[in-house]
Amino acid sequence: MASDNFVDYVKIFCRSGNGGSGSRHMKREKYTPKGGPDGGDGGRGGHIILKGSNHVWTLLHLKYQKHIKAEHGEPGRGNLMTGAEGSDTYIEVPVGTIARDAETNEVLFEISEHDEEVILMKGGRGGRGNNHFKSSVNQAPEYAQPGEEGSEGWCILELKVLADVGLVGFPNAGKSTLLSVVSAAKPEIANYAFTTLRPNLGMVEYRNNQSFVMADIPGIIEGAHEGKGLGLRFLRHIERNAVLLFMVPADSDDIKKEYHILLDELKKYNPELLDKDRLLAISKSDMLDEELMSEIAEDLPEIESIFISSVSGLNMQQLKDMVWKTLHK
Ligand SMILES: Nc1nc2c(ncn2[C@@H]2O[C@H](COP(=O)(O)OP(=O)(O)OP(=O)(O)O)[C@@H](O)[C@H]2O)c(=O)[nH]1
Ligand SMILES: [Mg+2]
């Protein structure tokens, strides 16, 4: 069985650092007994920063670290010395991570590159020292600004599946087998439902050294939109421009019907999924002879379809051409 250490969703509580307070120091030196205000500014509080990394693949490392804090800034001091900034706290996340405000569910931003840094929670500004508040009427202000407080709140981090093609099908349709044949990925394959529990990604080499990424996701079942099974959960955040490749096995009793059940689950889950381009592959077609194939071809859903077999290799290149053409149309 696939291990469940593929964590693609975490809720974390973040608190950025408070700004340090400004100083109210008065200059007092041997020859300048009334030197006036020389209080420095407080240091800024530490930010909480998300940083994209190619070295992490999941959000597992955040699953058990729910509270993340950054340091407070130091107060300003005399002689116009600014307080030290609170150090920032970096959270390493995989490329393709989306940050949301947990309260409003609003998407804040997305990390799309290695080393990209975005502030998730800003540290408080340091307060200004009394030196700034000197005026013609008050040459020796006893006042300095307090540091601004840091922010705190719950955030959601979610991982998108960065793929160009998503395989959509009932369990056992042959999705993982297809991925294993067209890419170097080695997903688990077995003759039972729900072999795949987390997405497998594979790079499909295409003509002229071009390539696209295919995602094999867990099988989708009737009632999936009500939370049954896992497949739709991953489909939720597949790349915006991805093509959906539906897979229905050749030995299905009713290919058209099966396709429509899948489509219906997608629609009930999130109608926006229907905005994606769709293709249909009739898998395991090595089980068909010419006659059966043309009989089935008479009654297919009205989308671009192709008979394939990962076992015999039937139409593998044609399938890639079809996907490529759809991705680049
Ligand atoms: N005859 C034939 N059998 C196939 C073909 N592709 C896959 N199978 C078999 O179908 C069964 C299921 O294959 P998987 O690739 O694990 O199916 P899946 O869609 O990934 O299934 P889940 O992960 O459970 O959703 C396995 O026993 C495969 O050997 C094919 O082209 N022809
Ligand atoms: Mg599978």
XYZ file of C-alpha atoms in Angstrom, residues 119-329:
211
model
C 5.946 37.043 3.470
C 3.044 35.147 4.971
C 2.846 37.275 8.084
C 4.577 40.598 8.442
C 6.512 41.437 11.571
C 5.478 44.574 13.506
C 7.282 47.817 12.681
C 9.745 49.089 15.247
C 8.624 52.179 17.210
C 10.348 55.473 16.526
C 12.726 56.803 19.169
C 12.153 60.140 20.892
C 14.664 61.781 18.598
C 11.956 61.884 15.902
C 9.564 63.807 18.130
C 11.772 66.787 18.768
C 10.086 70.057 17.753
C 10.559 73.772 18.208
C 8.212 73.716 21.176
C 9.476 70.513 22.700
C 13.229 70.076 22.482
C 13.273 67.192 24.920
C 10.308 64.898 24.290
C 9.838 62.171 26.852
C 7.775 60.350 24.316
C 8.740 57.499 22.017
C 6.583 55.220 19.910
C 5.865 51.709 21.075
C 6.615 48.930 18.599
C 3.783 47.719 16.417
C 2.434 44.347 17.409
C 3.047 41.366 15.176
C 0.115 39.555 13.587
C -1.234 36.157 14.296
C -3.726 33.791 12.775
C -4.432 30.446 11.183
C -3.269 29.795 7.653
C -3.868 26.906 5.331
C -1.157 25.564 3.088
C -2.195 23.372 0.210
C -0.187 21.592 -2.384
C -1.225 21.620 -5.999
C -0.520 18.730 -8.291
C 1.716 20.265 -10.918
C 0.643 18.286 -13.919
C -0.428 18.950 -17.482
C -2.614 15.867 -17.726
C -4.694 14.292 -15.007
C -5.935 10.723 -15.370
C -9.551 10.366 -14.360
C -11.143 6.961 -13.982
C -12.727 4.409 -11.719
C -10.388 2.278 -9.650
C -8.735 -0.461 -11.675
C -9.115 1.392 -14.995
C -5.402 1.044 -15.697
C -4.312 4.587 -14.869
C -1.146 3.654 -13.028
C -0.246 1.123 -15.686
C -0.487 3.793 -18.372
C 1.738 6.157 -16.396
C 4.304 3.410 -15.883
C 4.418 2.754 -19.632
C 4.633 6.334 -20.935
C 6.962 7.674 -18.241
C 9.759 6.523 -15.973
C 7.471 6.630 -12.926
C 7.005 3.350 -11.097
C 3.601 3.533 -9.462
C 2.151 0.519 -7.742
C -0.098 -1.543 -9.987
C -2.499 -4.246 -8.878
C -5.717 -5.854 -9.845
C -7.750 -4.349 -7.064
C -9.461 -1.054 -6.392
C -7.658 1.793 -4.662
C -4.148 0.630 -5.287
C -3.223 4.263 -5.754
C -3.814 6.451 -2.704
C -1.740 9.452 -3.547
C -0.868 11.061 -6.867
C 2.058 9.781 -8.854
C 3.628 12.162 -11.284
C 5.564 11.165 -14.339
C 7.345 13.073 -17.061
C 6.211 11.904 -20.473
C 8.886 12.304 -23.115
C 7.435 13.575 -26.321
C 8.852 14.088 -29.803
C 11.796 16.500 -30.202
C 12.811 16.326 -26.542
C 9.653 17.974 -25.378
C 7.737 16.605 -22.461
C 4.646 16.973 -20.326
C 3.742 15.868 -16.825
C 1.063 13.271 -16.246
C -0.612 12.734 -12.878
C -2.011 9.368 -11.955
C -4.505 10.038 -9.204
C -6.576 7.745 -7.013
C -9.644 6.245 -8.644
C -12.904 8.150 -8.553
C -16.089 6.394 -7.512
C -19.754 7.199 -7.534
C -20.452 9.426 -4.555
C -16.926 10.835 -4.671
C -18.252 14.377 -4.523
C -19.730 13.563 -1.099
C -16.300 12.685 0.121
C -16.085 9.026 -0.841
C -12.677 7.970 -2.016
C -9.751 10.279 -2.552
C -9.526 11.094 -6.216
C -11.458 14.338 -6.312
C -9.472 15.749 -3.459
C -6.394 15.730 -5.647
C -8.238 16.924 -8.686
C -9.214 19.972 -6.672
C -5.888 21.570 -7.207
C -4.516 20.130 -10.366
C -2.949 22.786 -12.605
C -5.427 25.263 -13.937
C -4.684 24.536 -17.583
C -4.419 20.770 -17.291
C -6.167 18.375 -19.633
C -8.264 15.623 -18.097
C -7.735 12.230 -19.682
C -10.671 10.008 -18.808
C -9.991 6.299 -18.781
C -12.682 3.680 -19.129
C -11.668 0.037 -19.589
C -12.701 -1.793 -22.741
C -14.518 -4.463 -20.742
C -16.839 -1.934 -19.123
C -20.528 -2.805 -19.560
C -21.332 0.663 -20.760
C -18.460 2.986 -21.604
C -20.678 5.980 -22.253
C -22.460 5.563 -18.950
C -19.236 5.167 -17.010
C -17.852 8.310 -18.611
C -20.966 10.236 -17.634
C -20.840 9.036 -14.030
C -17.264 10.289 -13.808
C -18.189 13.567 -15.424
C -21.122 13.979 -13.093
C -18.964 13.420 -10.016
C -16.557 16.074 -11.222
C -19.361 18.495 -11.888
C -21.016 18.002 -8.512
C -17.708 18.410 -6.792
C -16.676 21.548 -8.608
C -18.303 22.686 -11.860
C -15.117 24.553 -12.768
C -13.476 21.209 -13.420
C -15.633 20.978 -16.523
C -13.838 23.987 -17.980
C -10.819 21.787 -18.586
C -10.315 20.022 -21.883
C -11.329 16.373 -21.813
C -10.168 13.349 -23.752
C -11.262 9.741 -23.468
C -9.040 6.673 -23.638
C -10.650 3.251 -23.798
C -8.042 1.297 -21.855
C -7.196 -2.410 -21.985
C -8.207 -2.511 -25.663
C -5.939 -5.532 -26.156
C -9.009 -7.417 -24.986
C -10.944 -6.309 -28.076
C -10.836 -7.550 -31.616
C -11.444 -5.303 -34.620
C -15.092 -6.181 -34.743
C -15.806 -5.376 -31.101
C -13.825 -2.181 -31.432
C -15.893 -0.845 -34.298
C -19.054 -1.889 -32.509
C -18.026 0.066 -29.395
C -16.878 2.999 -31.514
C -20.458 3.419 -32.698
C -21.632 4.352 -29.245
C -18.996 6.479 -27.580
C -19.480 9.793 -25.794
C -19.098 12.842 -27.978
C -15.543 13.707 -27.105
C -12.262 12.874 -28.746
C -11.633 9.194 -27.979
C -8.941 6.611 -28.599
C -8.551 2.878 -28.012
C -5.343 2.148 -26.134
C -3.553 -0.678 -24.425
C -0.656 -0.184 -22.067
C 0.019 -3.920 -22.313
C 0.234 -4.301 -26.112
C 1.311 -0.720 -26.703
C -1.686 -0.011 -28.928
C -1.924 3.692 -29.872
C 0.542 4.901 -27.247
C 2.166 7.410 -29.597
C -1.220 8.480 -30.959
C -2.402 9.096 -27.409
C 0.608 11.280 -26.684
C -0.042 13.195 -29.911
C -3.643 13.732 -28.911
C -2.688 15.003 -25.459
C 0.049 17.218 -26.848
C -2.246 18.722 -29.456
C -4.868 19.501 -26.818
C -2.316 21.028 -24.460
C -0.990 23.290 -27.164
C -4.036 24.207 -29.119
